Amino acid sequence: MTDSIRILSIEDEADIRKFLRATLGANDMTVLEAETGREGLRLATSQTPDVILLDLGLPDMDGMEIIRHLREWTTTPIIVLSARGQERDKIEALELGADDYLTKPFAAGELIARIKVALRHASRPKGDAPFVYDYDGLTIDSAARRVRLDGEDVRLTPIEYRLLTVLARNSGKVLTYASLLKQVWDRHSPDNQTYLRIHTQHLREKLKDDALNPRFIVTEPGIGYRLNP
Ligand code: CA
């Protein structure tokens, strides 16, 4: 267990801490625990964990404040654990630099899957390096600028292609509407989610994807989109 993954949990609820300890421990991960924001920031600095699980409602500090502090000096993935229905909080946390969020209560398998996605992204080269995405019949070869579905070429408009590749570079991670608008349209960002919705709808049609039962593009209500897996 010398190279085991180290997770810092900043969480004040004893029941959730117990659940995290059991779940992460069963997956060969080492858990560092902080019950307050201040202690969490101290452990983040002194222990350099691989992933940080952050509860937004802490007794001594606002979770947003903690994300702001952490993002001044570290790119360690932060997964926010938030209560149900706090869409605005989730968006704010993602925009401050959190990588993902889980809504309580969440299942052990979901937590482990999100941690794996976060670790995968943390180890991946940043920027516009060429990449290949290959999942459930959909392949994207960014160097060849080619998209295929079940062996057939898919013809996409430049905007659809850009939208798909931004999602694919971040596969498994939720992207907010604002972040997608910025990344897909660059400087000419139309400040309008309708554009995004229409292009996503066209993209789904071309990928024979069903919004209600998605194979590829998952809607995160009120937040944005996430590409499987
Ligand atoms: Ca709490």
PDB file of C-alpha atoms and ligand atoms in Angstrom:
ATOM      1  CA  MET A   1       0.000   0.000   0.000  1.00  0.00           C
ATOM      2  CA  THR A   2       3.027   2.312  -0.289  1.00  0.00           C
ATOM      3  CA  ASP A   3       1.707   3.905  -3.470  1.00  0.00           C
ATOM      4  CA  SER A   4      -1.920   3.941  -2.419  1.00  0.00           C
ATOM      5  CA  ILE A   5      -4.009   6.898  -3.522  1.00  0.00           C
ATOM      6  CA  ARG A   6      -4.427   9.488  -0.792  1.00  0.00           C
ATOM      7  CA  ILE A   7      -7.748  11.197  -0.394  1.00  0.00           C
ATOM      8  CA  LEU A   8      -8.278  14.208   1.812  1.00  0.00           C
ATOM      9  CA  SER A   9     -11.828  14.364   3.118  1.00  0.00           C
ATOM     10  CA  ILE A  10     -12.938  17.750   4.486  1.00  0.00           C
ATOM     11  CA  GLU A  11     -16.241  16.882   6.082  1.00  0.00           C
ATOM     12  CA  ASP A  12     -17.867  17.666   9.419  1.00  0.00           C
ATOM     13  CA  GLU A  13     -20.594  14.995   9.437  1.00  0.00           C
ATOM     14  CA  ALA A  14     -19.464  11.905  11.320  1.00  0.00           C
ATOM     15  CA  ASP A  15     -21.734   9.543   9.361  1.00  0.00           C
ATOM     16  CA  ILE A  16     -20.381  10.677   6.011  1.00  0.00           C
ATOM     17  CA  ARG A  17     -16.802  10.490   7.289  1.00  0.00           C
ATOM     18  CA  LYS A  18     -17.455   6.927   8.401  1.00  0.00           C
ATOM     19  CA  PHE A  19     -18.943   6.066   4.990  1.00  0.00           C
ATOM     20  CA  LEU A  20     -15.977   7.624   3.174  1.00  0.00           C
ATOM     21  CA  ARG A  21     -13.494   5.822   5.413  1.00  0.00           C
ATOM     22  CA  ALA A  22     -15.132   2.457   4.723  1.00  0.00           C
ATOM     23  CA  THR A  23     -15.627   2.987   0.984  1.00  0.00           C
ATOM     24  CA  LEU A  24     -12.221   4.428   0.214  1.00  0.00           C
ATOM     25  CA  GLY A  25     -10.450   2.006   2.529  1.00  0.00           C
ATOM     26  CA  ALA A  26     -12.108  -0.936   0.774  1.00  0.00           C
ATOM     27  CA  ASN A  27     -10.677   0.403  -2.497  1.00  0.00           C
ATOM     28  CA  ASP A  28      -7.109   0.601  -1.189  1.00  0.00           C
ATOM     29  CA  MET A  29      -7.188   4.343  -0.787  1.00  0.00           C
ATOM     30  CA  THR A  30      -5.747   6.123   2.234  1.00  0.00           C
ATOM     31  CA  VAL A  31      -8.047   8.675   3.854  1.00  0.00           C
ATOM     32  CA  LEU A  32      -6.869  11.844   5.546  1.00  0.00           C
ATOM     33  CA  GLU A  33      -9.646  13.452   7.550  1.00  0.00           C
ATOM     34  CA  ALA A  34     -10.380  17.036   8.437  1.00  0.00           C
ATOM     35  CA  GLU A  35     -13.516  18.128  10.273  1.00  0.00           C
ATOM     36  CA  THR A  36     -13.019  21.822   9.657  1.00  0.00           C
ATOM     37  CA  GLY A  37     -12.000  23.983   6.732  1.00  0.00           C
ATOM     38  CA  ARG A  38      -8.942  25.262   8.509  1.00  0.00           C
ATOM     39  CA  GLU A  39      -7.691  21.752   9.266  1.00  0.00           C
ATOM     40  CA  GLY A  40      -8.471  20.764   5.675  1.00  0.00           C
ATOM     41  CA  LEU A  41      -6.334  23.558   4.265  1.00  0.00           C
ATOM     42  CA  ARG A  42      -3.535  22.622   6.653  1.00  0.00           C
ATOM     43  CA  LEU A  43      -3.607  18.947   5.576  1.00  0.00           C
ATOM     44  CA  ALA A  44      -3.870  19.895   1.894  1.00  0.00           C
ATOM     45  CA  THR A  45      -0.613  21.825   2.259  1.00  0.00           C
ATOM     46  CA  SER A  46       1.312  19.430   4.476  1.00  0.00           C
ATOM     47  CA  GLN A  47       0.125  16.080   3.054  1.00  0.00           C
ATOM     48  CA  THR A  48      -0.368  16.871  -0.675  1.00  0.00           C
ATOM     49  CA  PRO A  49      -3.262  14.425  -1.232  1.00  0.00           C
ATOM     50  CA  ASP A  50      -4.140  13.083  -4.707  1.00  0.00           C
ATOM     51  CA  VAL A  51      -7.806  14.089  -4.510  1.00  0.00           C
ATOM     52  CA  ILE A  52      -9.759  16.363  -2.156  1.00  0.00           C
ATOM     53  CA  LEU A  53     -13.376  15.612  -1.215  1.00  0.00           C
ATOM     54  CA  LEU A  54     -14.923  18.818   0.040  1.00  0.00           C
ATOM     55  CA  ASP A  55     -18.169  19.307   1.911  1.00  0.00           C
ATOM     56  CA  LEU A  56     -19.492  22.807   1.205  1.00  0.00           C
ATOM     57  CA  GLY A  57     -21.222  23.239   4.574  1.00  0.00           C
ATOM     58  CA  LEU A  58     -18.461  23.346   7.181  1.00  0.00           C
ATOM     59  CA  PRO A  59     -18.644  24.849  10.673  1.00  0.00           C
ATOM     60  CA  ASP A  60     -15.786  27.326  10.393  1.00  0.00           C
ATOM     61  CA  MET A  61     -15.453  28.292   6.730  1.00  0.00           C
ATOM     62  CA  ASP A  62     -17.478  28.542   3.569  1.00  0.00           C
ATOM     63  CA  GLY A  63     -16.611  25.760   1.128  1.00  0.00           C
ATOM     64  CA  MET A  64     -16.249  28.297  -1.701  1.00  0.00           C
ATOM     65  CA  GLU A  65     -13.606  30.082   0.332  1.00  0.00           C
ATOM     66  CA  ILE A  66     -11.703  26.810   0.648  1.00  0.00           C
ATOM     67  CA  ILE A  67     -11.804  26.193  -3.110  1.00  0.00           C
ATOM     68  CA  ARG A  68     -10.529  29.736  -3.694  1.00  0.00           C
ATOM     69  CA  HIS A  69      -7.645  29.202  -1.250  1.00  0.00           C
ATOM     70  CA  LEU A  70      -6.710  25.823  -2.720  1.00  0.00           C
ATOM     71  CA  ARG A  71      -6.793  27.064  -6.310  1.00  0.00           C
ATOM     72  CA  GLU A  72      -4.268  29.780  -5.480  1.00  0.00           C
ATOM     73  CA  TRP A  73      -1.547  27.159  -5.311  1.00  0.00           C
ATOM     74  CA  THR A  74      -2.703  23.658  -6.293  1.00  0.00           C
ATOM     75  CA  THR A  75      -4.401  21.860  -9.187  1.00  0.00           C
ATOM     76  CA  THR A  76      -5.217  18.787  -7.057  1.00  0.00           C
ATOM     77  CA  PRO A  77      -8.683  17.573  -8.126  1.00  0.00           C
ATOM     78  CA  ILE A  78     -11.469  18.785  -5.847  1.00  0.00           C
ATOM     79  CA  ILE A  79     -14.765  16.886  -5.755  1.00  0.00           C
ATOM     80  CA  VAL A  80     -17.484  18.786  -3.958  1.00  0.00           C
ATOM     81  CA  LEU A  81     -19.996  16.906  -1.812  1.00  0.00           C
ATOM     82  CA  SER A  82     -23.138  18.964  -1.657  1.00  0.00           C
ATOM     83  CA  ALA A  83     -26.700  18.697  -0.452  1.00  0.00           C
ATOM     84  CA  ARG A  84     -29.496  18.087  -2.912  1.00  0.00           C
ATOM     85  CA  GLY A  85     -30.875  20.936  -4.978  1.00  0.00           C
ATOM     86  CA  GLN A  86     -28.120  23.485  -4.501  1.00  0.00           C
ATOM     87  CA  GLU A  87     -27.571  24.036  -8.251  1.00  0.00           C
ATOM     88  CA  ARG A  88     -26.243  27.543  -7.809  1.00  0.00           C
ATOM     89  CA  ASP A  89     -23.669  26.328  -5.301  1.00  0.00           C
ATOM     90  CA  LYS A  90     -22.547  23.555  -7.624  1.00  0.00           C
ATOM     91  CA  ILE A  91     -22.068  25.951 -10.519  1.00  0.00           C
ATOM     92  CA  GLU A  92     -20.196  28.423  -8.337  1.00  0.00           C
ATOM     93  CA  ALA A  93     -17.946  25.658  -7.008  1.00  0.00           C
ATOM     94  CA  LEU A  94     -17.182  24.376 -10.519  1.00  0.00           C
ATOM     95  CA  GLU A  95     -16.470  27.873 -11.732  1.00  0.00           C
ATOM     96  CA  LEU A  96     -14.101  28.522  -8.848  1.00  0.00           C
ATOM     97  CA  GLY A  97     -12.126  25.480  -9.954  1.00  0.00           C
ATOM     98  CA  ALA A  98     -13.714  22.402  -8.391  1.00  0.00           C
ATOM     99  CA  ASP A  99     -13.497  19.440 -10.788  1.00  0.00           C
ATOM    100  CA  ASP A 100     -16.754  17.706 -10.056  1.00  0.00           C
ATOM    101  CA  TYR A 101     -19.526  17.325  -7.519  1.00  0.00           C
ATOM    102  CA  LEU A 102     -21.570  14.579  -5.948  1.00  0.00           C
ATOM    103  CA  THR A 103     -25.002  15.142  -4.466  1.00  0.00           C
ATOM    104  CA  LYS A 104     -25.605  13.543  -1.070  1.00  0.00           C
ATOM    105  CA  PRO A 105     -26.556  10.807  -0.571  1.00  0.00           C
ATOM    106  CA  PHE A 106     -24.370   9.099  -3.155  1.00  0.00           C
ATOM    107  CA  ALA A 107     -23.443   5.469  -3.726  1.00  0.00           C
ATOM    108  CA  ALA A 108     -19.998   4.052  -3.055  1.00  0.00           C
ATOM    109  CA  GLY A 109     -19.574   3.010  -6.697  1.00  0.00           C
ATOM    110  CA  GLU A 110     -20.379   6.501  -7.899  1.00  0.00           C
ATOM    111  CA  LEU A 111     -17.829   8.038  -5.556  1.00  0.00           C
ATOM    112  CA  ILE A 112     -15.072   5.678  -6.677  1.00  0.00           C
ATOM    113  CA  ALA A 113     -15.922   6.278 -10.362  1.00  0.00           C
ATOM    114  CA  ARG A 114     -15.710  10.059  -9.899  1.00  0.00           C
ATOM    115  CA  ILE A 115     -12.391   9.780  -8.059  1.00  0.00           C
ATOM    116  CA  LYS A 116     -11.005   7.682 -10.929  1.00  0.00           C
ATOM    117  CA  VAL A 117     -12.136  10.244 -13.494  1.00  0.00           C
ATOM    118  CA  ALA A 118     -10.499  13.001 -11.435  1.00  0.00           C
ATOM    119  CA  LEU A 119      -7.224  11.060 -11.193  1.00  0.00           C
ATOM    120  CA  ARG A 120      -7.286  10.307 -14.919  1.00  0.00           C
ATOM    121  CA  HIS A 121      -7.706  13.988 -15.754  1.00  0.00           C
ATOM    122  CA  ALA A 122      -5.045  15.055 -13.282  1.00  0.00           C
ATOM    123  CA  SER A 123      -2.492  12.798 -14.978  1.00  0.00           C
ATOM    124  CA  ARG A 124      -3.421  13.796 -18.505  1.00  0.00           C
ATOM    125  CA  PRO A 125      -1.429  16.421 -20.426  1.00  0.00           C
ATOM    126  CA  LYS A 126      -3.237  19.739 -20.527  1.00  0.00           C
ATOM    127  CA  GLY A 127      -4.051  21.899 -23.517  1.00  0.00           C
ATOM    128  CA  ASP A 128      -4.642  20.980 -27.131  1.00  0.00           C
ATOM    129  CA  ALA A 129      -2.501  17.850 -27.397  1.00  0.00           C
ATOM    130  CA  PRO A 130      -4.021  15.331 -29.877  1.00  0.00           C
ATOM    131  CA  PHE A 131      -6.152  12.665 -28.282  1.00  0.00           C
ATOM    132  CA  VAL A 132      -8.212   9.625 -29.179  1.00  0.00           C
ATOM    133  CA  TYR A 133     -11.583   8.942 -27.561  1.00  0.00           C
ATOM    134  CA  ASP A 134     -13.048   5.487 -27.986  1.00  0.00           C
ATOM    135  CA  TYR A 135     -16.207   4.480 -26.164  1.00  0.00           C
ATOM    136  CA  ASP A 136     -19.235   2.355 -27.033  1.00  0.00           C
ATOM    137  CA  GLY A 137     -18.848   2.626 -30.817  1.00  0.00           C
ATOM    138  CA  LEU A 138     -17.918   6.308 -30.869  1.00  0.00           C
ATOM    139  CA  THR A 139     -14.342   7.137 -31.833  1.00  0.00           C
ATOM    140  CA  ILE A 140     -12.805  10.582 -32.082  1.00  0.00           C
ATOM    141  CA  ASP A 141      -9.324  10.972 -33.528  1.00  0.00           C
ATOM    142  CA  SER A 142      -8.452  14.613 -32.986  1.00  0.00           C
ATOM    143  CA  ALA A 143      -5.186  14.461 -34.961  1.00  0.00           C
ATOM    144  CA  ALA A 144      -7.086  13.204 -38.047  1.00  0.00           C
ATOM    145  CA  ARG A 145     -10.103  15.375 -37.131  1.00  0.00           C
ATOM    146  CA  ARG A 146     -12.239  12.314 -37.629  1.00  0.00           C
ATOM    147  CA  VAL A 147     -15.378  11.151 -35.812  1.00  0.00           C
ATOM    148  CA  ARG A 148     -16.860   7.703 -36.396  1.00  0.00           C
ATOM    149  CA  LEU A 149     -19.944   6.054 -34.975  1.00  0.00           C
ATOM    150  CA  ASP A 150     -20.239   2.268 -35.229  1.00  0.00           C
ATOM    151  CA  GLY A 151     -17.661   2.303 -38.037  1.00  0.00           C
ATOM    152  CA  GLU A 152     -19.311   5.078 -40.092  1.00  0.00           C
ATOM    153  CA  ASP A 153     -17.958   8.591 -40.512  1.00  0.00           C
ATOM    154  CA  VAL A 154     -20.044  11.253 -38.776  1.00  0.00           C
ATOM    155  CA  ARG A 155     -20.200  14.636 -40.496  1.00  0.00           C
ATOM    156  CA  LEU A 156     -20.197  17.447 -37.979  1.00  0.00           C
ATOM    157  CA  THR A 157     -20.239  21.208 -38.362  1.00  0.00           C
ATOM    158  CA  PRO A 158     -17.186  23.018 -36.932  1.00  0.00           C
ATOM    159  CA  ILE A 159     -19.192  24.056 -33.850  1.00  0.00           C
ATOM    160  CA  GLU A 160     -20.507  20.530 -33.269  1.00  0.00           C
ATOM    161  CA  TYR A 161     -17.012  19.117 -33.660  1.00  0.00           C
ATOM    162  CA  ARG A 162     -15.598  21.630 -31.214  1.00  0.00           C
ATOM    163  CA  LEU A 163     -18.381  20.938 -28.718  1.00  0.00           C
ATOM    164  CA  LEU A 164     -17.804  17.202 -28.962  1.00  0.00           C
ATOM    165  CA  THR A 165     -14.033  17.454 -28.574  1.00  0.00           C
ATOM    166  CA  VAL A 166     -14.284  19.782 -25.563  1.00  0.00           C
ATOM    167  CA  LEU A 167     -16.627  17.247 -23.941  1.00  0.00           C
ATOM    168  CA  ALA A 168     -14.376  14.333 -24.939  1.00  0.00           C
ATOM    169  CA  ARG A 169     -11.210  15.954 -23.570  1.00  0.00           C
ATOM    170  CA  ASN A 170     -13.074  16.188 -20.271  1.00  0.00           C
ATOM    171  CA  SER A 171     -14.977  12.915 -20.538  1.00  0.00           C
ATOM    172  CA  GLY A 172     -16.588  11.816 -17.307  1.00  0.00           C
ATOM    173  CA  LYS A 173     -16.431  15.340 -15.936  1.00  0.00           C
ATOM    174  CA  VAL A 174     -19.323  17.743 -15.789  1.00  0.00           C
ATOM    175  CA  LEU A 175     -18.832  20.966 -17.770  1.00  0.00           C
ATOM    176  CA  THR A 176     -20.973  23.975 -16.911  1.00  0.00           C
ATOM    177  CA  TYR A 177     -22.913  25.841 -19.600  1.00  0.00           C
ATOM    178  CA  ALA A 178     -20.681  28.882 -19.068  1.00  0.00           C
ATOM    179  CA  SER A 179     -17.504  26.867 -19.394  1.00  0.00           C
ATOM    180  CA  LEU A 180     -18.751  25.157 -22.587  1.00  0.00           C
ATOM    181  CA  LEU A 181     -19.807  28.463 -24.114  1.00  0.00           C
ATOM    182  CA  LYS A 182     -16.375  29.897 -23.388  1.00  0.00           C
ATOM    183  CA  GLN A 183     -14.443  26.889 -24.673  1.00  0.00           C
ATOM    184  CA  VAL A 184     -16.517  26.240 -27.787  1.00  0.00           C
ATOM    185  CA  TRP A 185     -17.032  29.822 -28.953  1.00  0.00           C
ATOM    186  CA  ASP A 186     -13.809  31.232 -27.542  1.00  0.00           C
ATOM    187  CA  ARG A 187     -13.842  35.045 -27.626  1.00  0.00           C
ATOM    188  CA  HIS A 188     -17.091  35.259 -29.547  1.00  0.00           C
ATOM    189  CA  SER A 189     -18.997  33.638 -26.728  1.00  0.00           C
ATOM    190  CA  PRO A 190     -22.710  34.102 -27.331  1.00  0.00           C
ATOM    191  CA  ASP A 191     -23.968  34.666 -23.822  1.00  0.00           C
ATOM    192  CA  ASN A 192     -26.839  32.385 -24.464  1.00  0.00           C
ATOM    193  CA  GLN A 193     -27.526  28.832 -23.399  1.00  0.00           C
ATOM    194  CA  THR A 194     -30.020  28.419 -26.235  1.00  0.00           C
ATOM    195  CA  TYR A 195     -27.178  28.188 -28.773  1.00  0.00           C
ATOM    196  CA  LEU A 196     -25.579  25.508 -26.716  1.00  0.00           C
ATOM    197  CA  ARG A 197     -28.830  23.585 -26.331  1.00  0.00           C
ATOM    198  CA  ILE A 198     -29.509  23.657 -30.087  1.00  0.00           C
ATOM    199  CA  HIS A 199     -26.015  22.536 -31.052  1.00  0.00           C
ATOM    200  CA  THR A 200     -26.073  19.822 -28.405  1.00  0.00           C
ATOM    201  CA  GLN A 201     -29.404  18.628 -29.780  1.00  0.00           C
ATOM    202  CA  HIS A 202     -27.965  18.455 -33.329  1.00  0.00           C
ATOM    203  CA  LEU A 203     -24.903  16.660 -32.053  1.00  0.00           C
ATOM    204  CA  ARG A 204     -27.079  14.139 -30.239  1.00  0.00           C
ATOM    205  CA  GLU A 205     -29.085  13.500 -33.404  1.00  0.00           C
ATOM    206  CA  LYS A 206     -25.916  12.829 -35.394  1.00  0.00           C
ATOM    207  CA  LEU A 207     -24.631  10.510 -32.681  1.00  0.00           C
ATOM    208  CA  LYS A 208     -28.040   8.786 -32.538  1.00  0.00           C
ATOM    209  CA  ASP A 209     -28.047   9.663 -28.856  1.00  0.00           C
ATOM    210  CA  ASP A 210     -31.169   9.968 -26.742  1.00  0.00           C
ATOM    211  CA  ALA A 211     -31.274  12.800 -24.209  1.00  0.00           C
ATOM    212  CA  LEU A 212     -33.605  10.832 -21.937  1.00  0.00           C
ATOM    213  CA  ASN A 213     -31.552   7.664 -22.066  1.00  0.00           C
ATOM    214  CA  PRO A 214     -28.099   8.906 -23.044  1.00  0.00           C
ATOM    215  CA  ARG A 215     -25.424   6.684 -24.471  1.00  0.00           C
ATOM    216  CA  PHE A 216     -22.906   9.548 -24.752  1.00  0.00           C
ATOM    217  CA  ILE A 217     -24.026  13.043 -23.732  1.00  0.00           C
ATOM    218  CA  VAL A 218     -25.561  13.252 -20.260  1.00  0.00           C
ATOM    219  CA  THR A 219     -27.512  16.353 -19.180  1.00  0.00           C
ATOM    220  CA  GLU A 220     -26.782  17.544 -15.661  1.00  0.00           C
ATOM    221  CA  PRO A 221     -29.979  19.517 -14.985  1.00  0.00           C
ATOM    222  CA  GLY A 222     -29.311  23.172 -14.263  1.00  0.00           C
ATOM    223  CA  ILE A 223     -25.542  22.679 -14.518  1.00  0.00           C
ATOM    224  CA  GLY A 224     -24.312  21.539 -17.931  1.00  0.00           C
ATOM    225  CA  TYR A 225     -23.283  18.388 -19.799  1.00  0.00           C
ATOM    226  CA  ARG A 226     -21.038  15.398 -19.227  1.00  0.00           C
ATOM    227  CA  LEU A 227     -19.753  12.950 -21.838  1.00  0.00           C
ATOM    228  CA  ASN A 228     -19.648   9.251 -20.898  1.00  0.00           C
ATOM    229  CA  PRO A 229     -17.785   7.327 -19.629  1.00  0.00           C
TER     230      PRO A 229
HETATM  231 CA    CA B   1     -21.515  19.645   6.497  1.00  0.00          CA
END
